[in-house]
Amino acid sequence: MRALIAGNWKMNGLTEDAKALAAGLKALDGQGESSAELLVCPPFPYLGLVAQQLAGSRIALGGQDCHGAAAGAHTGDTAAPMLRDIGCSYVILGHSERRADHGETDVQVRGKAESALAAGLVPIVCVGETEQERNAGQALNVIARQVKGSVPAGMEAERLVVAYEPVWAIGTGRTATPADVVEVHTEIRRLLVGLVGEGAQSVRILYGGSVKPDNAAELLSQANVDGALVGGASLKAEDFWAIARSA
Ligand code: PGA
């Protein structure tokens, strides 16, 4: 399976930063050293700009969220068809920061994923336990609840990506151990088989949480790890590229 290396820029940077980062990535893409599929998810105001900058490169564009409805009276929200219209092919959904900051529930995340699919986008559905949940031995139960609740049932598996992001590893410099990652990813694969059937073998399951150039190769070589969702390190073109090269 071709790895997917996705950069989540979160709420960082202004016009000049977005331009410079996109230009840096496009220049590195020109060197053609990564066989992975590459994706960047800039903040909404810069999607159009980054789309223009990346035109002609192999780097795909994604949103960081979308609404569950295709249009309508939802002030401040962005619809999946708008993301598609502006050149996105992916959208990150149910990131733990949205679950925490905006109280997003599994039901809402599933609605967003259905809307994304209907618009022709590939949803990247994020799941992950908190440190407290892991310490209480609940990690796999939390993951199971989130996967079953957030992933639309009976969908075409090749149009789905799931990202495992332990909340305690995001932006902290701590990563899950390879053994923990394999355990959770294997469980996610098993759960997906129950939801979408044998096609689940072709769902890419990304790891996210402090992925850096110096730990990417080890994490990406583990069973059932089909790519990475990269936050902080995706804000430096060289670092993102180093991660992409290790896939
Ligand atoms: P991080 O973020 O790489 O900065 O830990 C990952 C994410 O939240 O997607």
Coordinates of N, CA and C and ligand atoms in Angstrom, one line a residue:
M1 N 0.8 -1.2 0.0 CA 0.0 0.0 0.0 C 0.9 1.2 0.0
R2 N 0.5 2.2 -0.8 CA 1.3 3.4 -0.9 C 1.1 4.3 0.4
A3 N 2.2 4.7 1.0 CA 2.0 5.4 2.3 C 1.5 6.8 2.0
L4 N 0.8 7.4 3.0 CA 0.3 8.7 2.9 C 0.9 9.5 4.0
I5 N 1.7 10.6 3.6 CA 2.3 11.5 4.6 C 1.5 12.8 4.5
A6 N 0.8 13.1 5.6 CA -0.1 14.3 5.6 C 0.4 15.3 6.6
G7 N 0.5 16.5 6.2 CA 0.9 17.6 7.0 C -0.3 18.4 7.5
N8 N -0.5 18.5 8.8 CA -1.6 19.3 9.4 C -1.0 20.6 9.9
W9 N -1.2 21.7 9.2 CA -0.6 22.9 9.6 C -1.3 23.6 10.8
K10 N -2.5 23.1 11.1 CA -3.3 23.6 12.2 C -3.5 25.1 12.0
M11 N -3.5 25.9 13.1 CA -3.8 27.3 13.0 C -2.5 28.1 13.1
N12 N -1.6 27.8 12.1 CA -0.3 28.5 12.2 C 0.0 29.2 10.9
G13 N 0.7 30.4 11.1 CA 1.2 31.1 9.9 C 0.3 32.1 9.3
L14 N 0.9 33.0 8.6 CA 0.1 34.1 7.8 C 0.5 33.9 6.4
T15 N 0.0 34.8 5.5 CA 0.2 34.6 4.1 C 1.6 34.3 3.7
E16 N 2.5 35.1 4.2 CA 3.9 34.8 3.7 C 4.5 33.5 4.2
D17 N 4.0 33.0 5.4 CA 4.5 31.7 5.8 C 3.9 30.6 4.9
A18 N 2.6 30.7 4.6 CA 2.0 29.7 3.8 C 2.6 29.6 2.4
K19 N 2.9 30.8 1.9 CA 3.6 30.9 0.6 C 4.9 30.2 0.6
A20 N 5.7 30.6 1.6 CA 7.1 30.1 1.7 C 7.1 28.6 1.9
L21 N 6.2 28.1 2.8 CA 6.2 26.7 3.1 C 5.8 25.9 1.8
A22 N 4.7 26.4 1.1 CA 4.3 25.7 -0.1 C 5.4 25.8 -1.2
A23 N 6.1 26.9 -1.3 CA 7.2 27.0 -2.3 C 8.3 26.0 -1.9
G24 N 8.6 25.9 -0.6 CA 9.7 25.0 -0.2 C 9.3 23.6 -0.5
L25 N 8.1 23.2 -0.3 CA 7.6 21.9 -0.5 C 7.6 21.6 -2.0
K26 N 7.2 22.5 -2.8 CA 7.2 22.3 -4.3 C 8.6 22.1 -4.8
A27 N 9.5 22.9 -4.3 CA 10.9 22.7 -4.7 C 11.5 21.3 -4.4
L28 N 11.1 20.9 -3.2 CA 11.6 19.5 -2.7 C 10.9 18.5 -3.6
D29 N 9.6 18.7 -3.8 CA 8.9 17.7 -4.6 C 9.6 17.6 -6.0
G30 N 10.1 18.7 -6.5 CA 10.7 18.6 -7.8 C 11.9 17.7 -7.8
Q31 N 12.5 17.4 -6.7 CA 13.7 16.5 -6.6 C 13.2 15.1 -6.6
G32 N 11.9 14.8 -6.4 CA 11.3 13.5 -6.7 C 11.8 12.4 -5.8
E33 N 12.1 12.6 -4.6 CA 12.8 11.5 -3.8 C 11.9 10.7 -2.9
S34 N 10.6 11.0 -2.9 CA 9.7 10.3 -2.0 C 8.7 9.5 -2.9
S35 N 8.4 8.3 -2.5 CA 7.5 7.5 -3.2 C 6.1 7.5 -2.6
A36 N 6.0 8.2 -1.4 CA 4.8 8.3 -0.7 C 3.8 9.3 -1.3
E37 N 2.6 9.2 -1.0 CA 1.6 10.2 -1.4 C 1.7 11.3 -0.4
L38 N 1.7 12.5 -0.9 CA 1.9 13.7 0.0 C 0.7 14.6 0.0
L39 N 0.4 15.1 1.2 CA -0.7 15.9 1.4 C -0.4 17.0 2.4
V40 N -0.9 18.2 2.1 CA -0.8 19.3 3.2 C -2.2 19.8 3.4
C41 N -2.5 20.2 4.7 CA -3.8 20.7 5.1 C -3.5 22.1 5.8
P42 N -3.5 23.1 5.0 CA -3.3 24.5 5.5 C -4.6 25.0 6.2
P43 N -4.5 26.1 6.9 CA -5.7 26.8 7.4 C -6.6 27.2 6.3
F44 N -7.9 27.3 6.6 CA -8.8 27.6 5.5 C -8.5 28.9 4.7
P45 N -8.1 30.0 5.3 CA -7.9 31.2 4.5 C -6.8 31.1 3.4
Y46 N -5.9 30.1 3.6 CA -4.8 30.0 2.7 C -4.9 28.8 1.7
L47 N -6.0 28.1 1.8 CA -6.2 26.9 0.9 C -6.0 27.3 -0.6
G48 N -6.7 28.4 -1.0 CA -6.6 28.8 -2.4 C -5.2 29.2 -2.8
L49 N -4.6 29.9 -1.9 CA -3.2 30.4 -2.2 C -2.3 29.1 -2.3
V50 N -2.4 28.2 -1.4 CA -1.5 27.0 -1.4 C -1.9 26.2 -2.6
A51 N -3.1 26.1 -3.0 CA -3.5 25.3 -4.2 C -2.8 25.9 -5.4
Q52 N -2.7 27.2 -5.5 CA -2.0 27.8 -6.6 C -0.6 27.5 -6.6
Q53 N 0.0 27.7 -5.4 CA 1.5 27.4 -5.3 C 1.9 26.0 -5.6
L54 N 1.0 25.1 -5.3 CA 1.3 23.7 -5.4 C 0.9 23.1 -6.8
A55 N 0.3 23.9 -7.6 CA -0.2 23.5 -8.9 C 1.0 22.9 -9.7
G56 N 0.8 21.7 -10.3 CA 1.9 21.1 -11.0 C 2.8 20.2 -10.2
S57 N 2.6 20.2 -8.8 CA 3.4 19.3 -8.0 C 2.6 18.0 -7.7
R58 N 3.2 17.1 -7.0 CA 2.5 15.9 -6.6 C 1.8 16.0 -5.3
I59 N 1.8 17.2 -4.7 CA 1.3 17.3 -3.3 C -0.1 17.7 -3.3
A60 N -0.9 16.9 -2.7 CA -2.4 17.1 -2.6 C -2.7 18.0 -1.5
L61 N -4.0 18.5 -1.6 CA -4.4 19.6 -0.6 C -5.6 19.0 0.1
G62 N -5.7 19.4 1.4 CA -6.8 19.0 2.2 C -7.2 20.0 3.2
G63 N -8.5 19.9 3.7 CA -9.0 20.8 4.7 C -8.8 20.2 6.1
Q64 N -8.9 21.0 7.1 CA -8.7 20.5 8.5 C -10.1 20.2 9.2
D65 N -11.2 20.4 8.5 CA -12.5 20.2 9.0 C -13.5 20.4 8.0
C66 N -14.7 20.0 8.1 CA -15.8 20.4 7.2 C -17.1 20.3 8.0
H67 N -18.2 20.9 7.6 CA -19.5 20.7 8.2 C -20.2 19.5 7.7
G68 N -21.2 19.0 8.4 CA -21.9 17.8 8.0 C -22.9 18.1 6.9
A69 N -23.3 19.4 6.7 CA -24.2 19.8 5.7 C -23.5 20.3 4.5
A70 N -24.1 20.1 3.3 CA -23.5 20.5 2.0 C -23.5 22.0 1.8
A71 N -24.4 22.7 2.5 CA -24.6 24.2 2.3 C -25.6 24.7 3.4
G72 N -25.7 26.0 3.6 CA -26.8 26.5 4.4 C -26.3 27.5 5.5
A73 N -27.2 27.7 6.4 CA -27.0 28.7 7.4 C -26.2 28.2 8.6
H74 N -24.9 28.2 8.4 CA -24.0 27.7 9.4 C -22.8 28.6 9.5
T75 N -23.0 29.7 10.1 CA -22.0 30.8 10.2 C -20.7 30.3 10.7
G76 N -19.6 30.6 9.9 CA -18.3 30.3 10.3 C -17.8 28.9 9.9
D77 N -18.7 28.1 9.3 CA -18.3 26.8 8.9 C -18.0 26.7 7.5
T78 N -17.4 25.6 7.1 CA -17.0 25.3 5.7 C -17.6 24.0 5.3
A79 N -18.2 24.0 4.1 CA -18.8 22.8 3.6 C -17.8 22.0 2.7
A80 N -18.1 20.6 2.8 CA -17.2 19.7 2.0 C -17.2 20.1 0.5
P81 N -18.3 20.4 -0.1 CA -18.3 20.8 -1.6 C -17.4 22.0 -1.8
M82 N -17.3 22.9 -0.8 CA -16.4 24.1 -1.0 C -15.0 23.7 -1.0
L83 N -14.6 22.7 -0.2 CA -13.2 22.2 -0.1 C -12.9 21.6 -1.5
R84 N -13.8 20.8 -1.9 CA -13.6 20.1 -3.2 C -13.4 21.1 -4.3
D85 N -14.3 22.1 -4.3 CA -14.3 23.2 -5.3 C -13.0 23.9 -5.4
I86 N -12.4 24.1 -4.2 CA -11.1 24.9 -4.2 C -9.9 24.0 -4.5
G87 N -10.1 22.7 -4.7 CA -9.0 21.9 -5.0 C -8.5 20.9 -4.0
C88 N -9.3 20.7 -2.9 CA -8.9 19.7 -1.9 C -9.4 18.3 -2.4
S89 N -8.6 17.3 -2.0 CA -9.0 15.9 -2.2 C -9.2 15.2 -0.9
Y90 N -8.7 15.8 0.2 CA -8.9 15.1 1.5 C -9.4 16.1 2.5
V91 N -9.9 15.6 3.7 CA -10.3 16.5 4.8 C -10.0 15.7 6.1
I92 N -9.3 16.4 7.0 CA -9.1 15.8 8.4 C -10.4 16.0 9.1
L93 N -10.9 15.0 9.8 CA -12.1 15.1 10.6 C -11.9 14.5 12.0
G94 N -12.6 15.1 13.0 CA -12.6 14.5 14.3 C -11.2 14.6 15.0
H95 N -10.3 15.5 14.6 CA -9.1 15.7 15.2 C -9.3 15.9 16.7
S96 N -8.4 15.4 17.6 CA -8.7 15.5 19.0 C -8.8 17.0 19.5
E97 N -8.1 17.9 18.7 CA -8.2 19.3 19.1 C -9.6 19.8 18.8
R98 N -10.3 19.3 17.8 CA -11.7 19.7 17.5 C -12.6 19.0 18.5
R99 N -12.3 17.8 18.8 CA -13.2 17.1 19.8 C -13.1 17.8 21.1
A100 N -11.9 18.3 21.5 CA -11.7 19.0 22.8 C -12.2 20.5 22.7
D101 N -11.8 21.2 21.6 CA -12.1 22.7 21.6 C -13.6 22.9 21.3
H102 N -14.2 22.0 20.4 CA -15.6 22.3 19.9 C -16.5 21.2 20.4
G103 N -16.1 20.3 21.2 CA -17.0 19.3 21.7 C -17.5 18.3 20.7
E104 N -16.8 18.1 19.6 CA -17.3 17.3 18.5 C -17.5 15.8 19.0
T105 N -18.6 15.3 18.6 CA -18.9 13.9 19.1 C -18.7 12.9 17.9
D106 N -18.6 11.7 18.2 CA -18.5 10.6 17.1 C -19.6 10.8 16.1
V107 N -20.8 11.0 16.6 CA -21.9 11.2 15.6 C -21.7 12.3 14.7
Q108 N -21.2 13.4 15.2 CA -20.9 14.6 14.3 C -19.8 14.3 13.4
V109 N -18.8 13.6 13.9 CA -17.7 13.3 13.0 C -18.1 12.4 11.9
R110 N -19.0 11.4 12.2 CA -19.5 10.5 11.1 C -20.3 11.3 10.1
G111 N -21.1 12.2 10.6 CA -21.9 13.1 9.7 C -21.0 13.9 8.7
K112 N -19.9 14.4 9.3 CA -18.9 15.1 8.5 C -18.3 14.2 7.4
A113 N -18.0 13.0 7.9 CA -17.3 12.0 7.0 C -18.3 11.7 5.8
E114 N -19.5 11.5 6.1 CA -20.5 11.2 5.1 C -20.6 12.4 4.1
S115 N -20.6 13.6 4.6 CA -20.7 14.8 3.8 C -19.4 14.9 2.9
A116 N -18.3 14.6 3.5 CA -17.0 14.6 2.7 C -17.0 13.6 1.6
L117 N -17.5 12.4 1.9 CA -17.6 11.3 0.9 C -18.5 11.7 -0.2
A118 N -19.6 12.3 0.1 CA -20.6 12.7 -0.9 C -20.1 13.8 -1.8
A119 N -19.1 14.6 -1.2 CA -18.5 15.7 -2.0 C -17.3 15.2 -2.8
G120 N -17.0 13.9 -2.7 CA -15.8 13.4 -3.4 C -14.5 13.6 -2.7
L121 N -14.6 13.9 -1.4 CA -13.3 14.0 -0.6 C -13.0 12.7 0.1
V122 N -11.8 12.5 0.4 CA -11.4 11.3 1.3 C -11.3 11.8 2.7
P123 N -12.1 11.3 3.6 CA -12.0 11.8 5.0 C -10.9 11.1 5.7
I124 N -10.1 11.8 6.5 CA -9.1 11.3 7.4 C -9.7 11.3 8.8
V125 N -10.3 10.2 9.2 CA -11.0 10.2 10.5 C -10.0 10.0 11.6
C126 N -9.9 10.9 12.6 CA -8.9 10.8 13.7 C -9.5 10.2 14.9
V127 N -8.8 9.3 15.5 CA -9.2 8.7 16.8 C -7.9 8.7 17.7
G128 N -8.2 8.6 19.0 CA -7.0 8.5 19.9 C -7.4 8.8 21.4
E129 N -6.7 8.1 22.3 CA -7.1 8.1 23.7 C -6.3 9.2 24.4
T130 N -6.8 9.7 25.5 CA -6.1 10.6 26.4 C -5.1 9.8 27.2
E131 N -4.2 10.5 27.9 CA -3.2 9.9 28.8 C -4.0 9.2 29.9
Q132 N -5.0 9.9 30.4 CA -5.7 9.3 31.6 C -6.4 8.0 31.1
E133 N -7.0 8.0 29.9 CA -7.6 6.8 29.4 C -6.6 5.6 29.2
R134 N -5.4 6.0 28.7 CA -4.4 4.9 28.5 C -3.9 4.4 29.9
N135 N -3.7 5.3 30.9 CA -3.2 4.8 32.2 C -4.3 4.0 32.9
A136 N -5.6 4.2 32.5 CA -6.6 3.4 33.1 C -6.9 2.1 32.3
G137 N -6.0 1.8 31.4 CA -6.1 0.6 30.6 C -7.3 0.6 29.6
Q138 N -7.8 1.8 29.3 CA -9.0 2.0 28.4 C -8.7 2.3 27.0
A139 N -7.4 2.4 26.6 CA -7.0 2.9 25.3 C -7.8 2.1 24.2
L140 N -7.8 0.8 24.2 CA -8.4 0.1 23.1 C -10.0 0.2 23.1
N141 N -10.5 0.4 24.3 CA -12.0 0.6 24.4 C -12.4 1.9 23.8
V142 N -11.6 3.0 24.1 CA -11.9 4.3 23.6 C -11.7 4.3 22.0
I143 N -10.7 3.7 21.6 CA -10.5 3.6 20.1 C -11.6 2.9 19.4
A144 N -12.1 1.8 20.1 CA -13.2 1.0 19.5 C -14.4 1.9 19.4
R145 N -14.7 2.6 20.5 CA -15.9 3.4 20.5 C -15.8 4.5 19.4
Q146 N -14.7 5.1 19.3 CA -14.5 6.2 18.3 C -14.6 5.7 16.9
V147 N -13.9 4.5 16.6 CA -13.9 4.0 15.3 C -15.4 3.6 14.9
K148 N -16.0 2.9 15.8 CA -17.4 2.4 15.4 C -18.3 3.6 15.3
G149 N -18.1 4.7 16.1 CA -19.0 5.8 16.1 C -18.7 6.8 15.0
S150 N -17.5 6.9 14.5 CA -17.1 8.0 13.6 C -17.0 7.5 12.2
V151 N -16.8 6.3 11.9 CA -16.5 5.8 10.5 C -17.9 5.4 9.9
P152 N -18.3 6.0 8.8 CA -19.5 5.6 8.2 C -19.5 4.1 7.8
A153 N -20.5 3.4 8.2 CA -20.5 2.0 7.9 C -20.8 1.7 6.4
G154 N -20.3 0.6 5.9 CA -20.6 0.2 4.6 C -20.1 1.0 3.4
M155 N -19.1 1.9 3.8 CA -18.6 2.7 2.7 C -17.5 2.0 1.9
E156 N -17.1 2.7 0.8 CA -16.0 2.1 0.0 C -14.7 2.3 0.8
A157 N -14.0 1.2 1.1 CA -12.9 1.3 2.0 C -11.7 2.1 1.4
E158 N -11.6 2.0 0.1 CA -10.4 2.7 -0.5 C -10.6 4.2 -0.4
R159 N -11.8 4.7 0.0 CA -12.0 6.1 0.1 C -11.9 6.6 1.5
L160 N -11.3 5.8 2.4 CA -11.2 6.2 3.8 C -9.8 6.1 4.3
V161 N -9.4 7.1 5.1 CA -8.2 7.0 5.9 C -8.5 7.2 7.4
V162 N -7.9 6.4 8.2 CA -8.1 6.6 9.7 C -6.7 7.0 10.2
A163 N -6.7 7.9 11.2 CA -5.5 8.3 11.8 C -5.6 8.0 13.3
Y164 N -4.6 7.3 13.8 CA -4.5 7.0 15.3 C -3.6 8.1 15.8
E165 N -4.1 9.0 16.7 CA -3.3 10.0 17.3 C -3.6 10.0 18.8
P166 N -2.7 9.3 19.6 CA -2.9 9.4 21.0 C -2.7 10.9 21.5
V167 N -3.7 11.3 22.2 CA -3.8 12.8 22.5 C -2.5 13.2 23.3
W168 N -2.0 12.3 24.1 CA -0.8 12.7 24.9 C 0.4 12.8 24.1
A169 N 0.4 12.3 22.9 CA 1.6 12.4 22.0 C 1.6 13.6 21.1
I170 N 0.5 14.3 21.0 CA 0.3 15.4 20.1 C 1.0 16.6 20.6
G171 N 2.0 17.1 19.9 CA 2.7 18.3 20.2 C 3.5 18.3 21.5
T172 N 3.8 17.1 22.0 CA 4.5 16.9 23.3 C 5.9 16.4 23.1
G173 N 6.3 16.0 21.9 CA 7.6 15.4 21.7 C 7.6 13.9 22.2
R174 N 6.5 13.4 22.8 CA 6.5 12.0 23.2 C 5.7 11.2 22.1
T175 N 6.2 10.1 21.7 CA 5.5 9.2 20.8 C 5.1 7.9 21.5
A176 N 4.1 7.3 20.9 CA 3.8 6.0 21.4 C 4.9 5.0 21.0
T177 N 5.1 4.0 21.8 CA 6.1 3.0 21.5 C 5.7 2.2 20.2
P178 N 6.6 1.7 19.4 CA 6.2 1.0 18.2 C 5.3 -0.2 18.6
A179 N 5.5 -0.8 19.8 CA 4.6 -1.9 20.2 C 3.2 -1.4 20.4
D180 N 3.1 -0.3 21.1 CA 1.7 0.3 21.3 C 1.0 0.7 20.0
V181 N 1.8 1.2 19.1 CA 1.3 1.7 17.8 C 0.8 0.4 17.1
V182 N 1.6 -0.6 17.0 CA 1.2 -1.8 16.3 C -0.1 -2.4 16.9
E183 N -0.2 -2.4 18.3 CA -1.3 -3.0 18.9 C -2.6 -2.2 18.5
V184 N -2.5 -0.9 18.6 CA -3.7 -0.1 18.3 C -4.1 -0.2 16.8
H185 N -3.1 -0.1 15.9 CA -3.4 -0.1 14.5 C -3.9 -1.5 14.1
T186 N -3.5 -2.5 14.7 CA -4.0 -3.9 14.4 C -5.4 -4.0 14.8
E187 N -5.7 -3.4 16.0 CA -7.1 -3.4 16.5 C -8.0 -2.5 15.6
I188 N -7.5 -1.4 15.1 CA -8.3 -0.5 14.2 C -8.6 -1.3 12.9
R189 N -7.6 -2.0 12.4 CA -7.8 -2.8 11.2 C -8.9 -3.9 11.4
R190 N -8.9 -4.5 12.6 CA -9.9 -5.5 12.9 C -11.3 -4.9 13.0
L191 N -11.3 -3.7 13.6 CA -12.6 -3.0 13.7 C -13.2 -2.6 12.3
L192 N -12.2 -2.2 11.5 CA -12.7 -1.7 10.2 C -13.2 -2.9 9.3
V193 N -12.6 -4.1 9.5 CA -13.1 -5.3 8.8 C -14.6 -5.5 9.1
G194 N -14.9 -5.3 10.4 CA -16.3 -5.4 10.9 C -17.2 -4.4 10.3
L195 N -16.6 -3.2 10.0 CA -17.5 -2.1 9.5 C -17.6 -2.1 8.0
V196 N -16.5 -2.3 7.3 CA -16.6 -2.2 5.8 C -16.2 -3.5 5.1
G197 N -15.9 -4.5 5.9 CA -15.6 -5.8 5.2 C -14.2 -5.9 4.9
E198 N -13.8 -6.9 4.0 CA -12.4 -7.2 3.7 C -11.7 -6.1 3.0
G199 N -12.5 -5.2 2.4 CA -11.9 -4.0 1.8 C -11.1 -3.2 2.8
A200 N -11.3 -3.4 4.1 CA -10.6 -2.7 5.2 C -9.1 -2.9 5.1
Q201 N -8.7 -4.0 4.4 CA -7.2 -4.2 4.3 C -6.6 -3.1 3.5
S202 N -7.4 -2.4 2.7 CA -6.8 -1.3 1.9 C -7.0 0.1 2.5
V203 N -7.6 0.2 3.7 CA -7.7 1.5 4.3 C -6.4 1.8 4.9
R204 N -5.9 3.1 4.6 CA -4.6 3.5 5.2 C -4.9 4.0 6.6
I205 N -4.1 3.4 7.5 CA -4.1 3.8 8.9 C -2.8 4.6 9.3
L206 N -3.0 5.9 9.5 CA -1.9 6.7 9.8 C -1.6 6.8 11.3
Y207 N -0.3 7.0 11.6 CA 0.0 7.3 13.0 C 0.3 8.8 13.1
G208 N -0.2 9.5 14.1 CA 0.1 10.9 14.4 C 0.4 11.1 15.8
G209 N 1.3 12.1 16.1 CA 1.7 12.4 17.5 C 3.2 12.5 17.6
S210 N 3.7 13.8 17.4 CA 5.2 14.0 17.5 C 6.0 13.2 16.5
V211 N 5.5 13.0 15.3 CA 6.3 12.3 14.3 C 7.3 13.4 13.8
K212 N 8.6 13.0 13.8 CA 9.7 13.9 13.5 C 10.6 13.1 12.5
P213 N 11.6 13.8 11.9 CA 12.5 13.2 11.0 C 13.2 12.0 11.7
D214 N 13.6 12.2 13.0 CA 14.4 11.1 13.6 C 13.6 9.9 14.1
N215 N 12.3 10.0 14.2 CA 11.5 8.8 14.6 C 10.6 8.2 13.5
A216 N 10.5 8.9 12.4 CA 9.6 8.5 11.3 C 9.8 7.2 10.8
A217 N 11.1 6.9 10.5 CA 11.4 5.6 9.8 C 11.0 4.4 10.7
E218 N 11.3 4.5 11.9 CA 10.9 3.4 12.8 C 9.4 3.2 12.9
L219 N 8.7 4.3 13.1 CA 7.2 4.3 13.2 C 6.6 3.8 11.9
L220 N 7.1 4.3 10.8 CA 6.5 3.9 9.5 C 6.8 2.5 9.0
S221 N 7.8 1.9 9.7 CA 8.1 0.5 9.2 C 7.3 -0.5 10.0
Q222 N 6.4 -0.1 10.9 CA 5.6 -1.0 11.7 C 4.5 -1.6 10.9
A223 N 4.0 -2.8 11.3 CA 2.9 -3.4 10.7 C 1.6 -2.5 10.8
N224 N 0.9 -2.4 9.8 CA -0.4 -1.7 9.8 C -0.2 -0.2 10.0
V225 N 1.0 0.3 9.8 CA 1.2 1.8 9.8 C 1.4 2.2 8.4
D226 N 0.4 2.9 7.8 CA 0.4 3.1 6.4 C 0.7 4.6 6.1
G227 N 1.3 5.3 7.0 CA 1.6 6.7 6.8 C 1.6 7.5 8.1
A228 N 1.7 8.8 8.0 CA 1.8 9.6 9.2 C 0.9 10.9 9.0
L229 N 0.4 11.3 10.1 CA -0.3 12.7 10.2 C 0.7 13.5 11.0
V230 N 1.3 14.5 10.4 CA 2.4 15.3 11.0 C 1.9 16.7 11.3
G231 N 2.0 17.1 12.5 CA 1.7 18.5 12.9 C 2.9 19.4 12.9
G232 N 3.5 19.6 14.0 CA 4.6 20.6 14.1 C 5.7 20.4 13.1
A233 N 6.1 19.2 12.8 CA 7.2 19.0 11.8 C 6.8 19.3 10.4
S234 N 5.5 19.4 10.2 CA 5.0 19.7 8.8 C 5.1 21.2 8.5
L235 N 5.5 22.0 9.5 CA 5.7 23.5 9.3 C 7.0 23.9 8.8
K236 N 7.9 22.9 8.7 CA 9.3 23.1 8.1 C 9.4 22.2 6.9
A237 N 9.5 22.8 5.7 CA 9.5 22.0 4.5 C 10.6 20.8 4.6
E238 N 11.8 21.2 5.1 CA 12.8 20.1 5.1 C 12.5 19.0 6.0
D239 N 11.8 19.3 7.2 CA 11.5 18.2 8.1 C 10.4 17.4 7.5
F240 N 9.4 18.0 6.9 CA 8.3 17.2 6.3 C 8.8 16.3 5.2
W241 N 9.7 16.9 4.5 CA 10.3 16.1 3.4 C 11.2 14.9 3.9
A242 N 11.9 15.2 5.0 CA 12.7 14.1 5.6 C 11.7 12.9 6.0
I243 N 10.6 13.3 6.6 CA 9.6 12.3 7.0 C 9.1 11.5 5.8
A244 N 8.8 12.3 4.7 CA 8.2 11.7 3.5 C 9.3 10.7 2.9
R245 N 10.5 11.1 3.0 CA 11.6 10.2 2.4 C 11.7 8.9 3.2
S246 N 11.4 8.9 4.5 CA 11.5 7.7 5.2 C 10.3 6.7 5.1
A247 N 9.3 7.2 4.4 CA 8.1 6.3 4.2 C 8.4 5.2 3.1
Ligands
PGA1 P1 2.2 16.9 16.2 O1 0.7 16.9 15.8 O2 3.0 16.2 15.1 O3 2.6 18.3 16.3 O4 2.3 16.1 17.4 C1 0.1 15.9 15.1 C2 -1.4 16.2 14.8 O5 -2.1 16.7 15.7 O6 -1.9 15.9 13.8

